[in-house]
PDB file of C-alpha atoms and ligand atoms in Angstrom:
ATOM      1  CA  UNK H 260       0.000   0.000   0.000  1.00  0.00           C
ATOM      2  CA  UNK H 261       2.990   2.145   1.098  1.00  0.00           C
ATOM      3  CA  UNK H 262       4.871   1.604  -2.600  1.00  0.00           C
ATOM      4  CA  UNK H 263       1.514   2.367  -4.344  1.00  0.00           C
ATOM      5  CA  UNK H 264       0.823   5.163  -2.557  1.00  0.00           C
ATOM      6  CA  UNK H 265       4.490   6.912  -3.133  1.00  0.00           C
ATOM      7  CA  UNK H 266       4.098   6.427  -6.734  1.00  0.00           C
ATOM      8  CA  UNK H 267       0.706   8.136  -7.035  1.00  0.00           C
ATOM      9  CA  UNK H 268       2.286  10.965  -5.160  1.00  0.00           C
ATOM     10  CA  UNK H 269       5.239  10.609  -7.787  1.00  0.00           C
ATOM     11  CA  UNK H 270       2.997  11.041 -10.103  1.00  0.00           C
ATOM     12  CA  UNK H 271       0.963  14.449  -8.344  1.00  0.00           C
ATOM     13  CA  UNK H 272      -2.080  12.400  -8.175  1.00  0.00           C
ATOM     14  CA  UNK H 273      -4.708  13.342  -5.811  1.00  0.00           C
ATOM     15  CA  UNK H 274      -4.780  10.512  -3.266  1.00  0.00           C
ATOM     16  CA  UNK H 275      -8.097  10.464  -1.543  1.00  0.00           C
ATOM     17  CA  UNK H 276      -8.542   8.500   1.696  1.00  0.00           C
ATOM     18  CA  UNK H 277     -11.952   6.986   3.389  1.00  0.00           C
ATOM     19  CA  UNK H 278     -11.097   5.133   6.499  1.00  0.00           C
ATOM     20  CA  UNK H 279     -14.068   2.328   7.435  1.00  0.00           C
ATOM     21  CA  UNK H 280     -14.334  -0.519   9.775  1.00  0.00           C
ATOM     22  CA  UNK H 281     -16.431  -2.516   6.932  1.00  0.00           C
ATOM     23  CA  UNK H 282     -19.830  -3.520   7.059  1.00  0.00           C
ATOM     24  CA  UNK H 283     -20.540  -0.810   4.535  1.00  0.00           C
ATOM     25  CA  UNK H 284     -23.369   1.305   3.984  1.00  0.00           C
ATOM     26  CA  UNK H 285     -24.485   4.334   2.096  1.00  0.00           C
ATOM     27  CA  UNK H 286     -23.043   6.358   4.321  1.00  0.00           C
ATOM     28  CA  UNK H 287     -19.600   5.396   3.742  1.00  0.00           C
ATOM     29  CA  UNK H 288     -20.909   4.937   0.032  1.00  0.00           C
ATOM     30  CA  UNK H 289     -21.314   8.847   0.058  1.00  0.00           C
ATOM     31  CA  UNK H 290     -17.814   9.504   1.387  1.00  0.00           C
ATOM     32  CA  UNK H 291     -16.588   7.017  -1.707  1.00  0.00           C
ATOM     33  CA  UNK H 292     -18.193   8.985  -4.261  1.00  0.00           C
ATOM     34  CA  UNK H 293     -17.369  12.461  -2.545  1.00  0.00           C
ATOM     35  CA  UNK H 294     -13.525  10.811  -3.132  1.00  0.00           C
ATOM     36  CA  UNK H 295     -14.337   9.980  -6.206  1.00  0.00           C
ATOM     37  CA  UNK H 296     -15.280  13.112  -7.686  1.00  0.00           C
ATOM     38  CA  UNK H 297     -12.006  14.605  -6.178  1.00  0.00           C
ATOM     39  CA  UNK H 298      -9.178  12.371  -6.304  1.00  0.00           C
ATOM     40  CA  UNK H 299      -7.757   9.253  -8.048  1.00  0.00           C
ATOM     41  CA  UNK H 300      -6.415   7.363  -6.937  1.00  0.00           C
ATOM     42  CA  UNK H 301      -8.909   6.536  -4.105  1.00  0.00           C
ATOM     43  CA  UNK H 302      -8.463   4.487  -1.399  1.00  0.00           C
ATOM     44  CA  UNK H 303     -10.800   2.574   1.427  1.00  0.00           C
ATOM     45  CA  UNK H 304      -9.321   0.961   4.331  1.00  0.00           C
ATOM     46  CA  UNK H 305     -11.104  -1.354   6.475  1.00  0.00           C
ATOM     47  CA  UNK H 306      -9.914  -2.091   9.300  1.00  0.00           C
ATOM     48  CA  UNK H 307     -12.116  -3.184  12.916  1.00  0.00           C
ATOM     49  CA  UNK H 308      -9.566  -1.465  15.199  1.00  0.00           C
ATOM     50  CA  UNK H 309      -9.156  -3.214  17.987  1.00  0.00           C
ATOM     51  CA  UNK H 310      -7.423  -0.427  19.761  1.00  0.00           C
ATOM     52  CA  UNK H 311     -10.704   1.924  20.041  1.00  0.00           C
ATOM     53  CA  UNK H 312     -13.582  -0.698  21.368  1.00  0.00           C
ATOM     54  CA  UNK H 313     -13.137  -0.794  25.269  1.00  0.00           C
ATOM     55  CA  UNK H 314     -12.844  -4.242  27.058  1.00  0.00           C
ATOM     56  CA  UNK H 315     -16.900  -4.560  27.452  1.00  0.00           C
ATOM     57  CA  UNK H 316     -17.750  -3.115  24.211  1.00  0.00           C
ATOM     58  CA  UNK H 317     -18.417  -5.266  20.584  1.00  0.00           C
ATOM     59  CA  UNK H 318     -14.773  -5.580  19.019  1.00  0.00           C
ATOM     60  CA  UNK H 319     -15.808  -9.547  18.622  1.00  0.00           C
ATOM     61  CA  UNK H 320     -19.450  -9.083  17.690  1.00  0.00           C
ATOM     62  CA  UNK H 321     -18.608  -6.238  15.225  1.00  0.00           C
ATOM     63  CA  UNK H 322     -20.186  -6.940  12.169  1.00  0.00           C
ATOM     64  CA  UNK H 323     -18.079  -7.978   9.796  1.00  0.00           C
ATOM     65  CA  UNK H 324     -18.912  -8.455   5.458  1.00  0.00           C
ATOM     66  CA  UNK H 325     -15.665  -8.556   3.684  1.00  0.00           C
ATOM     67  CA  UNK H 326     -16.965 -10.454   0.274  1.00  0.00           C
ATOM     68  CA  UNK H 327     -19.794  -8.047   0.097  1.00  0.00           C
ATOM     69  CA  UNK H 328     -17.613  -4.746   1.125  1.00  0.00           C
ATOM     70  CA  UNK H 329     -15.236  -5.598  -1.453  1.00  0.00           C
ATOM     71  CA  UNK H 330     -17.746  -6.726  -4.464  1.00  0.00           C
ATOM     72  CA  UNK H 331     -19.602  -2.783  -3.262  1.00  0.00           C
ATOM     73  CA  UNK H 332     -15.967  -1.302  -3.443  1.00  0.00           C
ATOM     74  CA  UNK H 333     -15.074  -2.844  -7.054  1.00  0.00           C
ATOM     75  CA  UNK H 334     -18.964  -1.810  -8.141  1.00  0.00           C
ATOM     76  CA  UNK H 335     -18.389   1.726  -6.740  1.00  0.00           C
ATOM     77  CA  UNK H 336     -14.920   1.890  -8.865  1.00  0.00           C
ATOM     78  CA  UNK H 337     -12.596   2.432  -5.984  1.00  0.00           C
ATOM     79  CA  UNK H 338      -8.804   1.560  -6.993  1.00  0.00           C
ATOM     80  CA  UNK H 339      -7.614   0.209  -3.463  1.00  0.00           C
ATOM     81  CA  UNK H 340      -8.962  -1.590  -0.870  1.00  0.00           C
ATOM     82  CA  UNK H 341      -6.364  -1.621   2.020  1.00  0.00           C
ATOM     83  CA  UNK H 342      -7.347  -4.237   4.431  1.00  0.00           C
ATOM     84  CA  UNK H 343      -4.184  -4.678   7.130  1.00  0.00           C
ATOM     85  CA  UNK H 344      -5.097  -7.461   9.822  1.00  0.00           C
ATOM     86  CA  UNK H 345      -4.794  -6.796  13.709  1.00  0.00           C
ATOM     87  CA  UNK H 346      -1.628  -8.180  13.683  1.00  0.00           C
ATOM     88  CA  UNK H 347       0.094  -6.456  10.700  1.00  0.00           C
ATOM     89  CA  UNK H 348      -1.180  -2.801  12.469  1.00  0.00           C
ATOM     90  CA  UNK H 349      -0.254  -3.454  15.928  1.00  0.00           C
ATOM     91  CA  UNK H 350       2.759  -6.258  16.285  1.00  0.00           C
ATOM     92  CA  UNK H 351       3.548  -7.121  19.506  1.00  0.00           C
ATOM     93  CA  UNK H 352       6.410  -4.647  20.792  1.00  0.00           C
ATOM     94  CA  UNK H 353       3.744  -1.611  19.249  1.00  0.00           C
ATOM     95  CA  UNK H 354       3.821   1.209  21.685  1.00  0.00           C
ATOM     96  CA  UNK H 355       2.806   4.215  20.300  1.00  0.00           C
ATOM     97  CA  UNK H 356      -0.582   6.369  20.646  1.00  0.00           C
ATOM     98  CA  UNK H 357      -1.543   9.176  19.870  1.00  0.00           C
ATOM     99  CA  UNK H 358      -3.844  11.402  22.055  1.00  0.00           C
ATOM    100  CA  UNK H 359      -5.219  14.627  21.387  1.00  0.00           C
ATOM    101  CA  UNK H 360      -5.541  16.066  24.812  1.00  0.00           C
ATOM    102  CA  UNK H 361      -8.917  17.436  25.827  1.00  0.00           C
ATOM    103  CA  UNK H 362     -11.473  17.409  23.231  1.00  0.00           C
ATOM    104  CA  UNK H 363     -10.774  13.697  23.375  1.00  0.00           C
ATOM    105  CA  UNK H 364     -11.589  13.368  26.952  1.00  0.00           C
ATOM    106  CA  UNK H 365     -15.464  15.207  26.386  1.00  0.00           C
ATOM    107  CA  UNK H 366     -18.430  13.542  25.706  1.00  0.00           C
ATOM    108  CA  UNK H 367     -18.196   9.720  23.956  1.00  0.00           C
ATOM    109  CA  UNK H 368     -14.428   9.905  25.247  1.00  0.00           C
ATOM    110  CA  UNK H 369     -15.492  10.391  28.716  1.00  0.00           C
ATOM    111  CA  UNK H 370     -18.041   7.358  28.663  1.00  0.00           C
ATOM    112  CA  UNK H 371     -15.879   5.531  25.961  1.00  0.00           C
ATOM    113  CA  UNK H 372     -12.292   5.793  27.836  1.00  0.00           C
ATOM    114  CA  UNK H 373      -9.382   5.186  25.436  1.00  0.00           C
ATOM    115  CA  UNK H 374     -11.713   5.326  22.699  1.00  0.00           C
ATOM    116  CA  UNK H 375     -10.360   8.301  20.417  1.00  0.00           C
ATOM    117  CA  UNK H 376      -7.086   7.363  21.059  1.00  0.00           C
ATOM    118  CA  UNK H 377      -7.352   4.255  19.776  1.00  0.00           C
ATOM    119  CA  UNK H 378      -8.924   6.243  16.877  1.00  0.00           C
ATOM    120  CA  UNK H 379      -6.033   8.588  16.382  1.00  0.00           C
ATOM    121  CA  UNK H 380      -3.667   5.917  16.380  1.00  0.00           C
ATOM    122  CA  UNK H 381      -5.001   4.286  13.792  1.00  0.00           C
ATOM    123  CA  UNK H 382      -5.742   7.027  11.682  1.00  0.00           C
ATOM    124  CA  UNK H 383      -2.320   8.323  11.577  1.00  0.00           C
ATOM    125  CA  UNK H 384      -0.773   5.196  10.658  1.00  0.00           C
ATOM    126  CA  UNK H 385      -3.177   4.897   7.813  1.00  0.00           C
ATOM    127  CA  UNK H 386      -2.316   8.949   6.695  1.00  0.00           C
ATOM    128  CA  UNK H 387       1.145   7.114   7.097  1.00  0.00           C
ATOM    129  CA  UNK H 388       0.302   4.576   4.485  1.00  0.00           C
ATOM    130  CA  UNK H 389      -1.632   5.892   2.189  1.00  0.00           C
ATOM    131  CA  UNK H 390      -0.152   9.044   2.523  1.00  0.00           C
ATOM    132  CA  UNK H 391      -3.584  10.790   1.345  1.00  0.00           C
ATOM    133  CA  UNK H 392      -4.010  14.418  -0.062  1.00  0.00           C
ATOM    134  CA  UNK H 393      -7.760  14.282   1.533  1.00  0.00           C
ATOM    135  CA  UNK H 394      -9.374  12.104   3.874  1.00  0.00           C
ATOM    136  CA  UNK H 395     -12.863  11.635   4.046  1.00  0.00           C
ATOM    137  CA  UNK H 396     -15.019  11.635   7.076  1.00  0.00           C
ATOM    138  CA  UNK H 397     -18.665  11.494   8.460  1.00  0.00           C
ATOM    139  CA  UNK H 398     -20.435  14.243  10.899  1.00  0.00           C
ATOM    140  CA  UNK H 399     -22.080  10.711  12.215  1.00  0.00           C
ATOM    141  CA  UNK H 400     -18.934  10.540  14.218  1.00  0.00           C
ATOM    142  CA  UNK H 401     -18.486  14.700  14.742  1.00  0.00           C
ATOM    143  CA  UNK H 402     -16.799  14.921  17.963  1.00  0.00           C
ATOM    144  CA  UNK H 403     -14.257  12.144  15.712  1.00  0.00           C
ATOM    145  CA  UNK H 404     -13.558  14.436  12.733  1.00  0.00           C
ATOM    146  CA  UNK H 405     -13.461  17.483  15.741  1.00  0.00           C
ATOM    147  CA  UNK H 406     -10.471  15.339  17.263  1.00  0.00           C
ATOM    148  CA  UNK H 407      -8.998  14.609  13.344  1.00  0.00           C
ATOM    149  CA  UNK H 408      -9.008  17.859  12.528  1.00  0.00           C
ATOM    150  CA  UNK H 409      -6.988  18.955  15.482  1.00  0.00           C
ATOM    151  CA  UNK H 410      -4.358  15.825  14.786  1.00  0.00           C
ATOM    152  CA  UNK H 411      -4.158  17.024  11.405  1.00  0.00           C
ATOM    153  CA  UNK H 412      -3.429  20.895  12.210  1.00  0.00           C
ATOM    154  CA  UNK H 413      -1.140  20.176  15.913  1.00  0.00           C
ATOM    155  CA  UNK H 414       1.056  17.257  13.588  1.00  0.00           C
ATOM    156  CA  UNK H 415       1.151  19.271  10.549  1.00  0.00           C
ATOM    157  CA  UNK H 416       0.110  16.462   8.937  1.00  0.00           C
ATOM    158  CA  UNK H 417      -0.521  17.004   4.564  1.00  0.00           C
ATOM    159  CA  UNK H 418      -4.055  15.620   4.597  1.00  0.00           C
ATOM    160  CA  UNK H 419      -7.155  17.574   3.682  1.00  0.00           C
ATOM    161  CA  UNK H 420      -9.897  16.845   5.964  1.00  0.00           C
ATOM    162  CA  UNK H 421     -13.115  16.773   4.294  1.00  0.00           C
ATOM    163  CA  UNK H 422     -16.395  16.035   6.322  1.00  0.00           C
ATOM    164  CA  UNK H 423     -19.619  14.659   4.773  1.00  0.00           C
ATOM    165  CA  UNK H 424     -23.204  15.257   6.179  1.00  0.00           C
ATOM    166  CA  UNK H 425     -25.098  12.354   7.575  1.00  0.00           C
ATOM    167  CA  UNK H 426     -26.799   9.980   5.266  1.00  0.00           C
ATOM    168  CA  UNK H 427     -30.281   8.485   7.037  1.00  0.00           C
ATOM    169  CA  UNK H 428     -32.551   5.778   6.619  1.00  0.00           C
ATOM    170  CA  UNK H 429     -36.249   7.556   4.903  1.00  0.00           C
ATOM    171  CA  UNK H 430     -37.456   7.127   8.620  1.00  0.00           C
ATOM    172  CA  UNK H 431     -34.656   9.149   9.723  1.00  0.00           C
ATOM    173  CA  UNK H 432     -32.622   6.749  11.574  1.00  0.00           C
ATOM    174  CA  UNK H 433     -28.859   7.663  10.890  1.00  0.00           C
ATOM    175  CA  UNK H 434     -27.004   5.021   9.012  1.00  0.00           C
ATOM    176  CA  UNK H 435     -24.633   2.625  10.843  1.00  0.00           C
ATOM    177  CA  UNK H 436     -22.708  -0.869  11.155  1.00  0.00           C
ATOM    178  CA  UNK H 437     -24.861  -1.372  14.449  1.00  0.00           C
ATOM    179  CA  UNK H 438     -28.028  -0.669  13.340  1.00  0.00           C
ATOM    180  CA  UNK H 439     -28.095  -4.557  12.502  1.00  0.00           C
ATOM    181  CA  UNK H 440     -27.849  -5.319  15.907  1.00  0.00           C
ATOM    182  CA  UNK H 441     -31.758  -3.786  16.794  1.00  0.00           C
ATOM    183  CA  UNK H 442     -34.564  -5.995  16.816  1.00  0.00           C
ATOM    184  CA  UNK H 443     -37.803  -4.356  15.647  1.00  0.00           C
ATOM    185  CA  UNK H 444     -38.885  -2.663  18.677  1.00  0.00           C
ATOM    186  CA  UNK H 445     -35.535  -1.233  18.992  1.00  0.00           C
ATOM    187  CA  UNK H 446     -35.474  -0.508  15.426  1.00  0.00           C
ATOM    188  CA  UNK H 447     -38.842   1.638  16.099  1.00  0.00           C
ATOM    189  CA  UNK H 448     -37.295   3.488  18.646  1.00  0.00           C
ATOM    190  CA  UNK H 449     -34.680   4.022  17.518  1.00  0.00           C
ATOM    191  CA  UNK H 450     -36.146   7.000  15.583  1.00  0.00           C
ATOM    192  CA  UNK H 451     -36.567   9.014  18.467  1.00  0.00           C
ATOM    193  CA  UNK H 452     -33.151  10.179  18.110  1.00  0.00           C
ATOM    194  CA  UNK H 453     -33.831  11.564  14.886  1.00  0.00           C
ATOM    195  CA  UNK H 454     -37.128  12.702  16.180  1.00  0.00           C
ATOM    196  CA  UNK H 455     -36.041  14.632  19.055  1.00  0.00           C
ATOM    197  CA  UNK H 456     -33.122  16.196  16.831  1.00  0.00           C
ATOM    198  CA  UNK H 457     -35.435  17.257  13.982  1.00  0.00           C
ATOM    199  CA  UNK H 458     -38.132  19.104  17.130  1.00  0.00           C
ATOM    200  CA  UNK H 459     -34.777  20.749  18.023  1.00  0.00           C
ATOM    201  CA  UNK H 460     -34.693  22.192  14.384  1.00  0.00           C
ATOM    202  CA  UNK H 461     -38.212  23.070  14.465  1.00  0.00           C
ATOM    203  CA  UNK H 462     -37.647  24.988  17.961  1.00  0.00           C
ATOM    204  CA  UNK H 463     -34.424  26.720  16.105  1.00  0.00           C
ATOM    205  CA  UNK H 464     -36.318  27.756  12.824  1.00  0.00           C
ATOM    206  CA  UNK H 465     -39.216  29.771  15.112  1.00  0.00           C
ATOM    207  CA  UNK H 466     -36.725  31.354  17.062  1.00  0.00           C
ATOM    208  CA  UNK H 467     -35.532  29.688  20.324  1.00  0.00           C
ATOM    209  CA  UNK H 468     -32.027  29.978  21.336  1.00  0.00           C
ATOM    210  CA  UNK H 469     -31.490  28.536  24.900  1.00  0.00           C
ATOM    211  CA  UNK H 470     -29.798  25.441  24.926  1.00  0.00           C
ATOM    212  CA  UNK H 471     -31.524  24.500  28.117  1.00  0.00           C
ATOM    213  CA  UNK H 472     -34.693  24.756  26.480  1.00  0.00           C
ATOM    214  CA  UNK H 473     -33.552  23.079  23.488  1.00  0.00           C
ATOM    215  CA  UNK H 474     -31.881  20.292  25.737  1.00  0.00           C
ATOM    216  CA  UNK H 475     -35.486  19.960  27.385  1.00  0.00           C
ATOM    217  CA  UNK H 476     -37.364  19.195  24.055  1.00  0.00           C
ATOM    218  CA  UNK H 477     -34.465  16.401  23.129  1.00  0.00           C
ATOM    219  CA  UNK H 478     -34.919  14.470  26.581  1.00  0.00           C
ATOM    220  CA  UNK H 479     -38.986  14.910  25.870  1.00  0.00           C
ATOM    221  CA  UNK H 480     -38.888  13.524  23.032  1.00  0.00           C
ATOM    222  CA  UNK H 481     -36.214  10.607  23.932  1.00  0.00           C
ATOM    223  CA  UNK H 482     -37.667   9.814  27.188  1.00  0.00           C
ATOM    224  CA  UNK H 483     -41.638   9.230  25.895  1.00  0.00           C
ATOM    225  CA  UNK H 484     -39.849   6.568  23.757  1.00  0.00           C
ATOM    226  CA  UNK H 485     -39.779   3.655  26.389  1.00  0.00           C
ATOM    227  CA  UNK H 486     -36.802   1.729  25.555  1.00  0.00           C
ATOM    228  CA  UNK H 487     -34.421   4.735  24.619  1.00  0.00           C
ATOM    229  CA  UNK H 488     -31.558   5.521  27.299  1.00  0.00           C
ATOM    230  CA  UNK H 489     -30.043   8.235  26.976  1.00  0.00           C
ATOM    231  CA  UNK H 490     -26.555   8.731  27.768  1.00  0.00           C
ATOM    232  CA  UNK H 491     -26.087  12.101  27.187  1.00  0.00           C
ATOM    233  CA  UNK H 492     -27.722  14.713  25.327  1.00  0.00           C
ATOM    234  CA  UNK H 493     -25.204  18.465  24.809  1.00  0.00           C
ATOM    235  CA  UNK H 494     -25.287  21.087  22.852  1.00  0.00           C
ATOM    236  CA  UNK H 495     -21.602  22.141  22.340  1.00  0.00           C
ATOM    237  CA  UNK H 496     -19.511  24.793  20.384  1.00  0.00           C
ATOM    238  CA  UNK H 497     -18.692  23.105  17.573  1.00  0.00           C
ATOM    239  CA  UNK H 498     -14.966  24.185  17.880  1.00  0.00           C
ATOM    240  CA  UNK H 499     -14.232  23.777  22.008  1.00  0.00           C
ATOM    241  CA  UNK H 500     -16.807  21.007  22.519  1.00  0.00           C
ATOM    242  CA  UNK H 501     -17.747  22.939  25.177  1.00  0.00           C
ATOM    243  CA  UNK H 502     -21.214  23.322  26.244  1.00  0.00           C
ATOM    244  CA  UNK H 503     -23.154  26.523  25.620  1.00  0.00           C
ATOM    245  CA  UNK H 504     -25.844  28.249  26.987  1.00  0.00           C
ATOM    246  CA  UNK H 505     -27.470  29.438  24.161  1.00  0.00           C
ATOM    247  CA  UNK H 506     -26.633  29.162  20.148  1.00  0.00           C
ATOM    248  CA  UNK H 507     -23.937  30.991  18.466  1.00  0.00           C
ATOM    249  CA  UNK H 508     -21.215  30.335  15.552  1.00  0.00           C
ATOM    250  CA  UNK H 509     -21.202  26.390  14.702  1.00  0.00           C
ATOM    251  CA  UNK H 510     -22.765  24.311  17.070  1.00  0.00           C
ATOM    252  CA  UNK H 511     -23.086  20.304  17.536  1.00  0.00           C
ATOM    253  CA  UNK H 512     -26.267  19.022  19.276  1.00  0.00           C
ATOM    254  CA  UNK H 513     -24.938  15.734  20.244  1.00  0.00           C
ATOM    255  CA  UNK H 514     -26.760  12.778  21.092  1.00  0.00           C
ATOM    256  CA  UNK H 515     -25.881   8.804  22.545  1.00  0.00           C
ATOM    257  CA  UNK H 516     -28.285   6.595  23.419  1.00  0.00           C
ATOM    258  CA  UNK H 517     -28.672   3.160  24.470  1.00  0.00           C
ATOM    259  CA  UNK H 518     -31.514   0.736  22.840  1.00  0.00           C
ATOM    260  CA  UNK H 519     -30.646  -2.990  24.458  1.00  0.00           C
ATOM    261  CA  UNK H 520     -27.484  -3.424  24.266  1.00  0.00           C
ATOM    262  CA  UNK H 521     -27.098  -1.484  21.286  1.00  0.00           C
ATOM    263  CA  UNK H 522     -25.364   2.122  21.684  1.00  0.00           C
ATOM    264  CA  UNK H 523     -26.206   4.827  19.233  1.00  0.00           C
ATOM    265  CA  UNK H 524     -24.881   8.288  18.432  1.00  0.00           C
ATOM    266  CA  UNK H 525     -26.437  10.598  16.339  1.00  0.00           C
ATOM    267  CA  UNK H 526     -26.267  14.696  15.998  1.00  0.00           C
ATOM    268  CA  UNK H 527     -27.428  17.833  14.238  1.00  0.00           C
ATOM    269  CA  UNK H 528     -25.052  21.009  12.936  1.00  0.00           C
ATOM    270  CA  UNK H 529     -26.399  24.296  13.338  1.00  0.00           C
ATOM    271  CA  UNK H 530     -24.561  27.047  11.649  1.00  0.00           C
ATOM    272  CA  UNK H 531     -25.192  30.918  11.994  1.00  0.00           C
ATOM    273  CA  UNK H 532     -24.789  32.832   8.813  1.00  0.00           C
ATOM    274  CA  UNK H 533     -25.849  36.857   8.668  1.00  0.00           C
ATOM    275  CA  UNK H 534     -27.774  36.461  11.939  1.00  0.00           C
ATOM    276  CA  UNK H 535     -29.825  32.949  10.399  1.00  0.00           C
ATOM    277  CA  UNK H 536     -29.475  30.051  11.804  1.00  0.00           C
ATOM    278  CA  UNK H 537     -29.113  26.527   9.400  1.00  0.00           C
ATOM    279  CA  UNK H 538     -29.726  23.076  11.223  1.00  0.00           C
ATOM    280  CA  UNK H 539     -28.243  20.500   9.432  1.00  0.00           C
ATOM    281  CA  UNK H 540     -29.663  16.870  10.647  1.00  0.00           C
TER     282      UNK H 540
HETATM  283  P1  AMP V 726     -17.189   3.416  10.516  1.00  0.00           P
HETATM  284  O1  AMP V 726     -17.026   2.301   9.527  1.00  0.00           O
HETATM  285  O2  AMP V 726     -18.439   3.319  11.328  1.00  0.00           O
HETATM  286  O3  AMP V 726     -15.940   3.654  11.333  1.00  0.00           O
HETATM  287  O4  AMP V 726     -17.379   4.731   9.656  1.00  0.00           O
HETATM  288  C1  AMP V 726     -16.461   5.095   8.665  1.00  0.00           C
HETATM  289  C2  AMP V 726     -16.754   6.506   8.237  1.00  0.00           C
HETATM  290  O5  AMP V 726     -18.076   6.564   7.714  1.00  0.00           O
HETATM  291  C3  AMP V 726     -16.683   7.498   9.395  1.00  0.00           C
HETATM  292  O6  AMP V 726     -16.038   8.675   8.947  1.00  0.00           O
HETATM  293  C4  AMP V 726     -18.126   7.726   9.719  1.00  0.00           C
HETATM  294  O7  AMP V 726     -18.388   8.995  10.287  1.00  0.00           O
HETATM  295  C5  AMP V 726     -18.768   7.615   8.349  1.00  0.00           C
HETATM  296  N1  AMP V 726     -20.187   7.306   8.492  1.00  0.00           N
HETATM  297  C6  AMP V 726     -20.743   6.321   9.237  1.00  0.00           C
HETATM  298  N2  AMP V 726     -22.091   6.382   9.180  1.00  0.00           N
HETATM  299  C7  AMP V 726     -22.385   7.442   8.393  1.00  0.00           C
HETATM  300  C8  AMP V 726     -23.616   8.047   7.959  1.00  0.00           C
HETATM  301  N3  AMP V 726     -24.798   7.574   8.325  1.00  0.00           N
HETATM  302  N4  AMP V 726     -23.535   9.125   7.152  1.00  0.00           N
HETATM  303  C9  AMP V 726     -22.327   9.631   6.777  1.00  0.00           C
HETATM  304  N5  AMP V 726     -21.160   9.110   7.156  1.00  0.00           N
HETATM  305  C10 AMP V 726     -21.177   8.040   7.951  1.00  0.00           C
END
């Protein structure tokens, strides 16, 4: 991958990147054609990193689909599918991480210890490898391409970072790997997340401001959904992570829940622009 990569940047070609851990979807189908229209070569990597699922979480129940990944990755016209095992990325002296101190401690990282490390690790050795021009990322995982972005600027590393909007099933439920593990009920509920984010938008389009109030109308919605447990529910600046009290700039309304055993994220973007403010779900 390393040898291919050095001669496409021999050559000035645009190397586009779209890191996955498989079980693909139209979501990360959207990131492959975004890549597409940019850059050629472009590259997918799947790999189920070990290094960012905690000890209880589903690293061994992670659904895995390699035959049908890669027949969806030669349909979709992608040149490379880089596919390292566990032990190829991480032999057994490895002992580096990388940590981006802070904004990886908020939010999933603080329920989800070692979590975004494990992510930045990984990510950098793939930038490493495939030695990308752009990388291509979901706002599913926004707090992740938050932390990415700051990796990117604090190692200087050459990589564009490019961030997609969130593709959703008609009913609204976000795409995701782990959808697969909800049984109907669940898969009912599971709107609510949606739901609640979309009443959010509704509350921002006529006017309201307060994040406190805003919060309120997200746990209304989530908590008449028996079933639904919410793990946290902020609205944050979309730079700091930090909470605010009411809107201004960018900011993330973020959003985990649990359904079973199955944990969900999910979140809306709301941009100001001359005074208006645009919620993008
Ligand atoms: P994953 O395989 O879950 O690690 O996701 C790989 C990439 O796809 C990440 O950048 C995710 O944010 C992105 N992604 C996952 N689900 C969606 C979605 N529903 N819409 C857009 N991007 C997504």
């Amino acid at each position: 991958m390393n040898q291919v990569a050095r001669e496409a940047r021999a050559q000035e070609r645009i190397i586009g990147l779209v890191p996955t851990m498989g079980a693909l979807h139209e979501g990360h189908f959207s990131l492959i054609r975004a890549a597409k229209a940019d850059c050629s070569p472009v590259v997918v990597s799947l790999f189920v990193n070990p290094k960012q699922f905690g000890p209880s979480e589903d690293f061994q129940k992670y659904p895995r689909a390699f035959e049908a990944d890669r027949a969806a990755l030669e349909t979709l016209g992608v040149d490379y599918l880089f596919a390292p095992t566990p032990e190829e990325m991480y032999p057994p002296d490895f002992g580096t991480v990388v940590t981006v101190q802070g904004l990886s401690d908020k939010l999933e990282g603080q329920l989800r210890p070692g979590h975004f490390q494990g992510v930045t690790t990984v990510v950098l050795k793939l930038f490493e490898i495939v030695q990308p021009n752009r990388a291509y990322f979901g706002r599913k995982d926004a707090q992740q391409a938050r932390i990415i972005r700051q990796m990117t600027r604090d190692l200087n590393l050459p990589a564009q970072i490019v961030v997609r909007p969130i593709l959703r099933e008609p009913d609204g439920l976000a795409l995701s790997s782990r959808n697969v593990y909800l049984n109907a009920d669940e898969r009912r509920a599971a709107t609510a997340l949606y739901r609640s984010l979309e009443s959010a938008r509704q509350e921002i389009v006529a006017g309201e401001r307060s994040a406190a109030r805003l919060l309120s109308t997200l746990h209304h919605v989530i908590e008449a959904e028996p079933g639904v447990v919410l793990d946290y529910a902020e609205i944050v600046d979309a730079e700091s992570l930090e909470p605010v009290v009411s809107l201004r700039g960018s900011c993330l309304i973020l959003l985990a829940a649990k359904l079973g055993k199955t944990r969900l994220i999910d979140n809306a973007l709301v941009e100001e622009g001359n005074g208006v403010f645009r919620v993008n779900v």
